[in-house]
Short mmCIF file of C-alpha atoms (C1' of nucleotides) in Angstrom, two decimals:
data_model
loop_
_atom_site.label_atom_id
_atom_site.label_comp_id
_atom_site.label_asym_id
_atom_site.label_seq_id
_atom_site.Cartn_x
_atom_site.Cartn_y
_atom_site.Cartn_z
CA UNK A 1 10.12 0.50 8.61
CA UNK A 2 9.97 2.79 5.51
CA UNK A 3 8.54 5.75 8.32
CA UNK A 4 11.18 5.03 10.61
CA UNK A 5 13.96 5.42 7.82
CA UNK A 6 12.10 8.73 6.70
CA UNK A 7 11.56 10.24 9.61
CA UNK A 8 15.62 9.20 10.26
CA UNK A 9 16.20 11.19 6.75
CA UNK A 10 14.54 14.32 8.20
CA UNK A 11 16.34 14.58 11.57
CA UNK A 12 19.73 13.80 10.22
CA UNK A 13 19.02 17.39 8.55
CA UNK A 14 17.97 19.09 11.63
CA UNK A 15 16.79 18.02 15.27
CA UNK A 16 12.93 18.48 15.12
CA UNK A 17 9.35 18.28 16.77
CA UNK A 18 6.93 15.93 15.50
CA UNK A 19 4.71 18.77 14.79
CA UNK A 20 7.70 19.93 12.11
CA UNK A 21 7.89 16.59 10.57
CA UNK A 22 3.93 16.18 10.38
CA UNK A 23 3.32 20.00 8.66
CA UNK A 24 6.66 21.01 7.28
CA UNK A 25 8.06 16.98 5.79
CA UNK A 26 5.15 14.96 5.35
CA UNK A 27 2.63 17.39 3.83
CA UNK A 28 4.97 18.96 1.03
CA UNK A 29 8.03 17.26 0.92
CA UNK A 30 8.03 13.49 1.45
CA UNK A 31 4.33 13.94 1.05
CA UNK A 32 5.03 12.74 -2.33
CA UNK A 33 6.27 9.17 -1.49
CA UNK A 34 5.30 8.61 1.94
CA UNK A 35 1.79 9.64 4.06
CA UNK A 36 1.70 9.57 7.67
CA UNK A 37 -1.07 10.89 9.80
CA UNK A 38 -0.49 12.55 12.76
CA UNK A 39 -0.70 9.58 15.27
CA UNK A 40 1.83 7.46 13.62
CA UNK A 41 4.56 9.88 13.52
CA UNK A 42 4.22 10.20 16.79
CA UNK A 43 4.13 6.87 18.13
CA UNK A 44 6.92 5.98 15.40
CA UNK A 45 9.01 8.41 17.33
CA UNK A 46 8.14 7.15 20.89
CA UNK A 47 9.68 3.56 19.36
CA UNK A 48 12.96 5.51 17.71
CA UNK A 49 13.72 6.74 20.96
CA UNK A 50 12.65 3.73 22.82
CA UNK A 51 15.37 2.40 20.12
CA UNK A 52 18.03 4.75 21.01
CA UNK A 53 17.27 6.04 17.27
CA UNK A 54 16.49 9.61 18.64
CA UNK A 55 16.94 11.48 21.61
CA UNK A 56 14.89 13.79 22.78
CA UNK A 57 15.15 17.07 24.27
CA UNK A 58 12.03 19.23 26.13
CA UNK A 59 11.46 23.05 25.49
CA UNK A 60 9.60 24.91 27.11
CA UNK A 61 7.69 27.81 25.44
CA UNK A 62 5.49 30.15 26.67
CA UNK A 63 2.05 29.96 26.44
CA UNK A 64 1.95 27.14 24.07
CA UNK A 65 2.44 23.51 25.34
CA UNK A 66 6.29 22.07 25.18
CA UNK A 67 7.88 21.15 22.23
CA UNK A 68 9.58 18.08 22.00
CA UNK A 69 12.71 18.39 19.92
CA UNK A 70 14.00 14.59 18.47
CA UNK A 71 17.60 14.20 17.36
CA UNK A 72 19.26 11.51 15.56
CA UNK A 73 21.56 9.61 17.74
CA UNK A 74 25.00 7.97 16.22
CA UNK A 75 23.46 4.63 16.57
CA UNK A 76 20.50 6.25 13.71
CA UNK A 77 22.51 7.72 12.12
CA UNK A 78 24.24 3.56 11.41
CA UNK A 79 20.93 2.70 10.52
CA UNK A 80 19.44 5.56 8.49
CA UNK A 81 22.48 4.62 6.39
CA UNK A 82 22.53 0.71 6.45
CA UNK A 83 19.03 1.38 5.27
CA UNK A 84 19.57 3.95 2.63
CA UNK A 85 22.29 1.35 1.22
CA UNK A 86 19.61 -2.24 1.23
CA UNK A 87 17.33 -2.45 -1.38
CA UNK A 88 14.04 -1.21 -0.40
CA UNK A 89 11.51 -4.33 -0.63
CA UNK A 90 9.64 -4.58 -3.93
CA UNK A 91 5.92 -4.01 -2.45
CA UNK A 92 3.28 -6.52 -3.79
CA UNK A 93 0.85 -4.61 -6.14
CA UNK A 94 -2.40 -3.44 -4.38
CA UNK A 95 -4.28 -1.53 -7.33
CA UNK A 96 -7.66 -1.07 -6.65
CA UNK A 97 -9.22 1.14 -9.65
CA UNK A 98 -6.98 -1.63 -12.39
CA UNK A 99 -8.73 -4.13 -10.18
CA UNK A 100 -12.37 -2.47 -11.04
CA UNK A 101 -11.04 -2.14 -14.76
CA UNK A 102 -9.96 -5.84 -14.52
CA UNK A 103 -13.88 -6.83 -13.22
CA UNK A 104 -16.14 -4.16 -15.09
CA UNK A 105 -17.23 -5.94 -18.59
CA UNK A 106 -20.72 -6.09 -16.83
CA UNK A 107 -20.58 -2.54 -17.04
CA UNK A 108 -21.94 -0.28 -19.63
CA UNK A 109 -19.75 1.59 -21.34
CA UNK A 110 -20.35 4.97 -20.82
CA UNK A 111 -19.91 3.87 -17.17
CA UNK A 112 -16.53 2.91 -17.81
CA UNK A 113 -15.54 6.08 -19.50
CA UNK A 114 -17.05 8.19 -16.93
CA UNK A 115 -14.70 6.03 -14.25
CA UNK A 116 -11.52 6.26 -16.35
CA UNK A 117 -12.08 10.17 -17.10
CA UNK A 118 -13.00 10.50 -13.53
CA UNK A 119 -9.46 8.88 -12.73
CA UNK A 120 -7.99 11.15 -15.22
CA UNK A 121 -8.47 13.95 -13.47
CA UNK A 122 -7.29 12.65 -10.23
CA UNK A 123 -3.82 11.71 -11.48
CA UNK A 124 -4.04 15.63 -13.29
CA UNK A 125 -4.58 17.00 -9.77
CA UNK A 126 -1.67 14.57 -8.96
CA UNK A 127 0.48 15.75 -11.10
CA UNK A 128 0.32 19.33 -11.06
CA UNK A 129 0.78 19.00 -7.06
CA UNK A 130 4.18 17.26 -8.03
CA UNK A 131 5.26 19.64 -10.22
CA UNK A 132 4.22 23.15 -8.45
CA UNK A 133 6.21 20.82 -5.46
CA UNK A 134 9.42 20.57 -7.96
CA UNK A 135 9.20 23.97 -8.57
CA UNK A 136 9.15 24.80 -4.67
CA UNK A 137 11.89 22.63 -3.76
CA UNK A 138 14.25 23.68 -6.62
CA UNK A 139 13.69 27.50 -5.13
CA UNK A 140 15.34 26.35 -1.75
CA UNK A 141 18.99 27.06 -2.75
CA UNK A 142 19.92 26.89 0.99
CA UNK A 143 20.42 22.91 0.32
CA UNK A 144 23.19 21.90 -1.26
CA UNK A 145 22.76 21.19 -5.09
CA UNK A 146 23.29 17.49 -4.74
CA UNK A 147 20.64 16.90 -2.28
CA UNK A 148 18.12 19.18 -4.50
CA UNK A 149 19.14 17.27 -7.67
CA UNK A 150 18.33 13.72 -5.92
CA UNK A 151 15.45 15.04 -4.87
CA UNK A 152 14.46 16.45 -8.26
CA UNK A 153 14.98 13.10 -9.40
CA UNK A 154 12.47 11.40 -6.81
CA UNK A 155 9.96 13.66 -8.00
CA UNK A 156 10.67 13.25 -11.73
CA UNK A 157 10.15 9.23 -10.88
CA UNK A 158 7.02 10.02 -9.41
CA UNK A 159 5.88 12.98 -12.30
CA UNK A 160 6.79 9.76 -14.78
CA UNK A 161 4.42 7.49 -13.23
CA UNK A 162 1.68 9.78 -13.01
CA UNK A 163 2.01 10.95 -16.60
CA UNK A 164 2.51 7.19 -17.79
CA UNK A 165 -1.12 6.50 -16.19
CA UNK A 166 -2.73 9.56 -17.63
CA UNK A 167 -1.45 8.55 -20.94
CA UNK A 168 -3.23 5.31 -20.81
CA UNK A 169 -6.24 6.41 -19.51
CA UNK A 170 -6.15 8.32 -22.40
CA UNK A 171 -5.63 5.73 -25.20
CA UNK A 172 -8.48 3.58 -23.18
CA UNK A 173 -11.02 6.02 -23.10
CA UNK A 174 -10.74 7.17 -27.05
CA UNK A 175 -10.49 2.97 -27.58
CA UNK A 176 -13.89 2.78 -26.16
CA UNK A 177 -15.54 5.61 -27.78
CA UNK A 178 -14.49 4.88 -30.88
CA UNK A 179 -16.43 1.82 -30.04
CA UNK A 180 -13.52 -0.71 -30.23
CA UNK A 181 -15.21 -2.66 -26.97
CA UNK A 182 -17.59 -5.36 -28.03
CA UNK A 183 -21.19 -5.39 -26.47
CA UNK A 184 -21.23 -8.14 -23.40
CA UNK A 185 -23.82 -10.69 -23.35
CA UNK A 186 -24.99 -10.11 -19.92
CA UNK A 187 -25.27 -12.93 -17.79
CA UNK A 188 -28.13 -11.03 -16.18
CA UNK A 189 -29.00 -7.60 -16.93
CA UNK A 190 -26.82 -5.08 -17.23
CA UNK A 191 -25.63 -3.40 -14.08
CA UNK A 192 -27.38 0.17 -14.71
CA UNK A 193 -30.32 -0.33 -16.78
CA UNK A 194 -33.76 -1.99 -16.35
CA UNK A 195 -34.83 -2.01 -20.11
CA UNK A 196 -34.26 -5.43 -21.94
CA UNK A 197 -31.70 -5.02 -24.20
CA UNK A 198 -32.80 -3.74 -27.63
CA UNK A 199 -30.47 -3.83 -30.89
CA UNK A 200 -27.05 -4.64 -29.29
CA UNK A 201 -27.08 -8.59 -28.79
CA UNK B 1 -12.26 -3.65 0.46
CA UNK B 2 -10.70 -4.55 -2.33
CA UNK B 3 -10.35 -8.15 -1.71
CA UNK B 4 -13.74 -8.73 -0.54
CA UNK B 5 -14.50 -7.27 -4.24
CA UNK B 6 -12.28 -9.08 -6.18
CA UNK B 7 -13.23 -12.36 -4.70
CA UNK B 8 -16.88 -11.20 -5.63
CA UNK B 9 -15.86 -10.42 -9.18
CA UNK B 10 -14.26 -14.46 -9.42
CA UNK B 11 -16.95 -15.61 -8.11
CA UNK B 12 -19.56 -14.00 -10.34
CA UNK B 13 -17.64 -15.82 -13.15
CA UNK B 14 -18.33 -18.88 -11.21
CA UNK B 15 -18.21 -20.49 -8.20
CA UNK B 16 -14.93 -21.25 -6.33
CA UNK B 17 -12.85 -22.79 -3.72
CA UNK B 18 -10.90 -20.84 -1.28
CA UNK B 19 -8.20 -23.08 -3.07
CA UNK B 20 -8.95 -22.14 -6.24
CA UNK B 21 -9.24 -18.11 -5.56
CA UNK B 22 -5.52 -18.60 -3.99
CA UNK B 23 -3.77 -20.71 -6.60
CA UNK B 24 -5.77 -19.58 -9.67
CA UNK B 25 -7.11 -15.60 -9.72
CA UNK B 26 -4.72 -14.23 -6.84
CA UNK B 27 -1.53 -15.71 -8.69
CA UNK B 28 -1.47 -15.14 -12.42
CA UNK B 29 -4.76 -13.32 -13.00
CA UNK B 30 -5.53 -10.67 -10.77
CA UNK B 31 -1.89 -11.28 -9.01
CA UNK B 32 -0.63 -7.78 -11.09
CA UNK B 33 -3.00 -5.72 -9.16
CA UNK B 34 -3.54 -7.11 -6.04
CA UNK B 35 -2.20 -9.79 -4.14
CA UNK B 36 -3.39 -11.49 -0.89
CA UNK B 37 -2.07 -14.27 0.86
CA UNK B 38 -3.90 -17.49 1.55
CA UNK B 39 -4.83 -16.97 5.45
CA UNK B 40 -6.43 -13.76 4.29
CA UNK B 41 -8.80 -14.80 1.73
CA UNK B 42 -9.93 -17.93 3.86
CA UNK B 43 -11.00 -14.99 6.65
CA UNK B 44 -12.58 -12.89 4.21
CA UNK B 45 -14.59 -15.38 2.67
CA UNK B 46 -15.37 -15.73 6.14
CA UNK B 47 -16.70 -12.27 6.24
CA UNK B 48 -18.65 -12.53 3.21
CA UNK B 49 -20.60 -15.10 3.97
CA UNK B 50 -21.55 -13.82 7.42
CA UNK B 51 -22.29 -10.34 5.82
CA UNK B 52 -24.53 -12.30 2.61
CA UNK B 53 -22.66 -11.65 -0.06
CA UNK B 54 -21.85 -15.83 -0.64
CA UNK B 55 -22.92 -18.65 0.47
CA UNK B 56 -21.41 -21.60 0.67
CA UNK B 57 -22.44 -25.79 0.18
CA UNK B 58 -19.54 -28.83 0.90
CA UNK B 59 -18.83 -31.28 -1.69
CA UNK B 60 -17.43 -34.47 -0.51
CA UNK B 61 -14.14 -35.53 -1.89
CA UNK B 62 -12.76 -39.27 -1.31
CA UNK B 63 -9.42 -38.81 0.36
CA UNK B 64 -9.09 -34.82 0.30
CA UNK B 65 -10.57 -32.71 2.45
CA UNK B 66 -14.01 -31.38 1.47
CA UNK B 67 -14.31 -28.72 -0.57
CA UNK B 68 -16.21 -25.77 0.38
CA UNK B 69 -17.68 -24.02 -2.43
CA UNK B 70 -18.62 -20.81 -2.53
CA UNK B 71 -20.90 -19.00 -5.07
CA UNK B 72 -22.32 -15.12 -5.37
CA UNK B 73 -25.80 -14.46 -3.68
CA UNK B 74 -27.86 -12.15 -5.37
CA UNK B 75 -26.85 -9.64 -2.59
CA UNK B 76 -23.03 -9.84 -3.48
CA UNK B 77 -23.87 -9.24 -7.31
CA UNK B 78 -25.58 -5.85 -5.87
CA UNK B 79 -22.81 -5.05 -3.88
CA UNK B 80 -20.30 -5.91 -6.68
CA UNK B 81 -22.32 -3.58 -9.50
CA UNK B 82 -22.17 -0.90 -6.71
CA UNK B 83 -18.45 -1.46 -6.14
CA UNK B 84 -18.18 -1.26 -10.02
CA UNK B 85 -19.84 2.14 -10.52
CA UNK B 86 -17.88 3.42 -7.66
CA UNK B 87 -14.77 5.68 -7.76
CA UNK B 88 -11.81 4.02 -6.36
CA UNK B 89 -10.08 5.40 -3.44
CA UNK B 90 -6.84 7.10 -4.68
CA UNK B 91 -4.51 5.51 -2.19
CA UNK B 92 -1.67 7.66 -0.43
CA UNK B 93 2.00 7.46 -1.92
CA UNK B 94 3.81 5.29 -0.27
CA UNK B 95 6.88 4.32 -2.39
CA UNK B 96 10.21 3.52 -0.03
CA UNK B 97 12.16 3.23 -3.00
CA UNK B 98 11.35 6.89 -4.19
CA UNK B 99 11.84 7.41 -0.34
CA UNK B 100 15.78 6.43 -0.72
CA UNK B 101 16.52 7.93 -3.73
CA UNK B 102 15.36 11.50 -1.71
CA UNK B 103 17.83 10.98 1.28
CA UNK B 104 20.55 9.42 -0.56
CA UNK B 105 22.82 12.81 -0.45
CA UNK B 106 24.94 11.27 1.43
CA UNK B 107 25.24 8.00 -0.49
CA UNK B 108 28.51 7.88 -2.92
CA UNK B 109 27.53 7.75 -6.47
CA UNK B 110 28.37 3.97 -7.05
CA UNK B 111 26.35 3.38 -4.76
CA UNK B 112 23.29 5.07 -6.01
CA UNK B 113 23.48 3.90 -9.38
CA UNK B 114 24.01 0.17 -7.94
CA UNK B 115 20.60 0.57 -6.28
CA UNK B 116 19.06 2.00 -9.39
CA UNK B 117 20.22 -0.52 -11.39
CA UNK B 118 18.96 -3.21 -9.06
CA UNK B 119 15.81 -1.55 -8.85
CA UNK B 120 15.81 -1.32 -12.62
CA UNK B 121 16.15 -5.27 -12.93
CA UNK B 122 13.19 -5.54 -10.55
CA UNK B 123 10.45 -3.59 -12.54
CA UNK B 124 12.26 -5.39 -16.03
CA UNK B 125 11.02 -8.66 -14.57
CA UNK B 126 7.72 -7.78 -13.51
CA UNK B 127 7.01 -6.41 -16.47
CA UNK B 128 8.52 -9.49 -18.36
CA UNK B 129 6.05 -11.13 -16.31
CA UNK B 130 2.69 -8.63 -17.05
CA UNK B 131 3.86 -9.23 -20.61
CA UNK B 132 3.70 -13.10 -20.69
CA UNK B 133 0.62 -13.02 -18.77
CA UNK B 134 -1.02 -10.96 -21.48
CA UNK B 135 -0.03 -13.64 -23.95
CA UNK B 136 -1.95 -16.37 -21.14
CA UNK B 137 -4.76 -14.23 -20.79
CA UNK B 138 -5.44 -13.31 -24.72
CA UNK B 139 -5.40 -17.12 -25.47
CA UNK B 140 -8.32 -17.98 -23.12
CA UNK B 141 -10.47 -17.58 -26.09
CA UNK B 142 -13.50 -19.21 -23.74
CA UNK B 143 -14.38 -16.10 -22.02
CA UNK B 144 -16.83 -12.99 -24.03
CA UNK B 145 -14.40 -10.56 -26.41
CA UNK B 146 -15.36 -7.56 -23.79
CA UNK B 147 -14.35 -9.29 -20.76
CA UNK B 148 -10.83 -10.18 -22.44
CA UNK B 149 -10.70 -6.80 -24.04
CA UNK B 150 -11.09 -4.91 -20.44
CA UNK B 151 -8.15 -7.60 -18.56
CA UNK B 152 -5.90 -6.45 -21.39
CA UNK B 153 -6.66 -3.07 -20.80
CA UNK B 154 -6.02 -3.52 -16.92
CA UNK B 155 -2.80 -5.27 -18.11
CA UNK B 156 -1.83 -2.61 -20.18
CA UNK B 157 -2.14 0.22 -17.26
CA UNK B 158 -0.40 -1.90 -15.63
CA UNK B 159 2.69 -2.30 -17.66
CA UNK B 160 2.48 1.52 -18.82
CA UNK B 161 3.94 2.36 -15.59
CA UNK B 162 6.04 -0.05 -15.38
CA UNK B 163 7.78 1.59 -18.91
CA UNK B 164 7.76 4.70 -17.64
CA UNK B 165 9.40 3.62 -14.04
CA UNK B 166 12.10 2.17 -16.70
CA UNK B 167 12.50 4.92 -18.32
CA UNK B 168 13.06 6.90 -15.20
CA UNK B 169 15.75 5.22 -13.71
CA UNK B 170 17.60 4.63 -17.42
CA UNK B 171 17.78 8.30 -17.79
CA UNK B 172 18.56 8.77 -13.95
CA UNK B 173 21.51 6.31 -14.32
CA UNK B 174 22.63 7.74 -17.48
CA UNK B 175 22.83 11.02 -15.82
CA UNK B 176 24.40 10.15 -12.54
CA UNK B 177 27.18 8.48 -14.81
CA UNK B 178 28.18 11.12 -16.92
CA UNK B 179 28.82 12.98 -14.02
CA UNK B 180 25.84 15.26 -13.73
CA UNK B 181 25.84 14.98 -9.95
CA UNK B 182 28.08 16.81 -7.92
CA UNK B 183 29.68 15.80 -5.46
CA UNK B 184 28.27 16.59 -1.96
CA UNK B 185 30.33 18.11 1.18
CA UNK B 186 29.70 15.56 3.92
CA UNK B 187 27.80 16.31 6.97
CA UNK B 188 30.57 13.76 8.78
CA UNK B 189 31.87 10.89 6.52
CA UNK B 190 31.13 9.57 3.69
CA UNK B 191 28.96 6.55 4.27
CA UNK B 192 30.52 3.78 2.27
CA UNK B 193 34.08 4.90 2.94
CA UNK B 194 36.39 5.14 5.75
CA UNK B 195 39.12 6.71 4.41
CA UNK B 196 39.41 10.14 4.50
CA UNK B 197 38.00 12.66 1.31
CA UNK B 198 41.40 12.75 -1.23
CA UNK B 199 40.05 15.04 -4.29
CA UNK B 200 36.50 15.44 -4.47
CA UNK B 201 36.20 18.11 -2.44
"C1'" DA C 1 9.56 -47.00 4.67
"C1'" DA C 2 10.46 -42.16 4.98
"C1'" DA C 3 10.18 -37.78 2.98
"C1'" DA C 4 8.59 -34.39 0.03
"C1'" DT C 5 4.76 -32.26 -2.49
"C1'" DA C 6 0.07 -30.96 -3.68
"C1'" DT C 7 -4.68 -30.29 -2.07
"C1'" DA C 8 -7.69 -28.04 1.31
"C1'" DT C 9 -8.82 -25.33 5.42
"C1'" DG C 10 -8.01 -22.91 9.26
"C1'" DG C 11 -5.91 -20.22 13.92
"C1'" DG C 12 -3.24 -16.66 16.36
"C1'" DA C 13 0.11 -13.11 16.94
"C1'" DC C 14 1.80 -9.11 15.12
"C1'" DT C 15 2.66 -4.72 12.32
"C1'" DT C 16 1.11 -0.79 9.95
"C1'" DG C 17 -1.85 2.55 9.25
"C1'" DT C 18 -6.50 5.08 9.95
"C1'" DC C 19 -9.96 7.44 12.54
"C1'" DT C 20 -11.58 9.94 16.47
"C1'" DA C 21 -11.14 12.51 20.08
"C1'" DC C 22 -9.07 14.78 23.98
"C1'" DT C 23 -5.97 18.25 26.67
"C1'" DA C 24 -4.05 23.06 26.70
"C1'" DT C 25 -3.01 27.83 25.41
"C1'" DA C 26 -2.68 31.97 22.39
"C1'" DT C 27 -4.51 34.60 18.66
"C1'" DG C 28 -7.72 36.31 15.67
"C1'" DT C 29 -12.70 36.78 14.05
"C1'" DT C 30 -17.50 37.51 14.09
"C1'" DA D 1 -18.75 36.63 24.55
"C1'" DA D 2 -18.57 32.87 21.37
"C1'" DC D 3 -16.08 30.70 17.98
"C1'" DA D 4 -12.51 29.13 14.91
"C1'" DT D 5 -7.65 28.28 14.12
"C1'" DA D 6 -2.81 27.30 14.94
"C1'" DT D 7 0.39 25.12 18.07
"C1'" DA D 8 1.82 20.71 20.44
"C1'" DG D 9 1.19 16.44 22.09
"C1'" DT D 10 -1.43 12.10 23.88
"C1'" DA D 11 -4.63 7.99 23.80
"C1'" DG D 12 -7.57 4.16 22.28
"C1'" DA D 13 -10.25 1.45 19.09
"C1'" DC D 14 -10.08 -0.58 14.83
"C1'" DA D 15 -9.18 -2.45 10.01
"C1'" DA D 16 -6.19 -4.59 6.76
"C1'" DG D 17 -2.55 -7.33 5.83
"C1'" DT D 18 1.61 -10.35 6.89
"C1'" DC D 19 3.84 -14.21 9.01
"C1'" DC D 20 4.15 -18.49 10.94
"C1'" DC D 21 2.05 -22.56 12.05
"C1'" DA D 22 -1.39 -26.70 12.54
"C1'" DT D 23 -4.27 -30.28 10.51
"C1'" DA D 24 -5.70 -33.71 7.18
"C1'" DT D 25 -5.02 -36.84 3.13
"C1'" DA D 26 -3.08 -38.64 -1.45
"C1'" DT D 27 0.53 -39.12 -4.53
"C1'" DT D 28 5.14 -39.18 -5.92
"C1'" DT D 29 10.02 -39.40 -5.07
"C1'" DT D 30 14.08 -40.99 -2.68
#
DNA sequence: AAAATATATGGGACTTGTCTACTATATGTT
DNA sequence: AACATATAGTAGACAAGTCCCATATATTTT
């Protein structure tokens, strides 16, 4: 539904190809709230227009093979709005690395730490892709300044989130080191070491 | 994945019901960071036994249905530790609510700050909810100090983000009221409004 | 006595999304 | 000449998860 509505969002803009919307507004732009791979934009469209969403209009080029050029219809644009005004649906969590935090007292420590500074980084990377793609957008003065101010503020939601996590990843790993984390009595031995345990029980 | 691992990691605490891994670790427990309904944790228990990683014995109940109990093998503890020490996939954005707030040029104002403000309510209540099930987790004073220590911390991720999503939309609210958004030249009309523009423009 | 609720387990259809790979042509590189 | 890359679209298998429903029995409520 959500890649329906976005690919909706992109064509109300300008009629497109799914080759625009899969390398110019799902790598940079929406890239930041929604994925799609290649094959599901695609068949996503197929549906639209099967819909009466999007109509769709063959060029022919020259050498290369024919572009396929989607517009949105006056029946999407009705629902690109009537969705833009319902509340999106609250997804259920699905949080795998809290899940391995959640589960890990059988591991040691150091183990931990190396996962949650291992994590750190990849919410760093995360970040600084966000904001080098705030700077990018806010350099496109062709849109008009509301649309580049909502967007700003899609991204700042997102650059919260990632900051909030880095933030605690930070005040759990200096917890640990500082050796605030009890020793576990194992209920068999401990995941990543053979020795018998020595002073810590 | 995920759910074949977290139904490991309850049953390495001890062994479990398809029952109880429904109504007692995927509700309160490990409900905040992932979330599976009943149909597919039957199926996947399925799997794992097929695969090894539990097996199963029936206990008898007088009037109920048996009970089919199902308990770690020491093949699922190895593939649990190696799940542990393993990075976690970072999973593709996919947020339809940050999805909105990007195409919502074209929504009026009120609009936008009704569905921030709804959306704002929503996160307020989970976290309500992460918050009292701190309080229900910190008072099982049965399981080790480290295990409780690391649930706390997963907890805590958890509602970190939940602050800062908060925090977001409060300041994105605040801003959109005192006027900081200007007021967009419609592609065609105004969404919400069939009358035509009288002094915005 | 009928109806709802809790306990316990399962089946089947369906949607979404991922992964792979294939067809074509033009351009640029080694 | 062989190879990679960009353009543009198509096709099929598969995994994970959601939704709805069926089957039992025991207890509690109406």
């Amino acid at each position: 539904m959500s890649l329906e509505a976005a690919i909706m969002g992109f064509l109300a803009e300008e009629p497109r190809s799914g080759y625009d919307l899969k390398t110019r507004c799902f790598q940079n732009q929406a890239g930041a709230f929604w994925t799609a791979d290649q094959a599901q934009i695609y068949r996503t469209l197929e549906r639209l227009q099967s819909s009466r969403m999007v109509s769709c209009t063959r060029r022919r080029q020259s050498g290369k093979p024919d572009r396929k050029i989607y517009r949105l219809t006056s029946a999407g644009e009705t629902a690109l709005a009537a969705w833009l005004a319902s509340p999106s649906p609250i997804t259920p969590p699905r949080d795998s690395f809290l899940l391995q935090v959640f589960f890990s007292a059988d591991l040691a420590d150091d183990r931990i730490v190396e996962n949650l500074s291992a994590r750190r980084q990849a919410h760093q990377s995360r970040l600084d892709e966000l904001r080098s793609e705030v700077v990018a957008q806010a350099e496109q003065t062709l849109a008009p300044e509301r649309t580049r101010i909502l967007r700003a503020a899609a991204f700042d939601g997102a650059i919260a989130r990632e900051r909030a996590s880095i933030d605690w990843l930070d005040d759990t790993i200096e917890a640990i080191k500082s050796g605030h984390l009890p020793a576990g009595q194992h209920r068999a031995a401990p995941i990543d070491s053979q020795l018998p345990e020595t002073g810590s029980a």
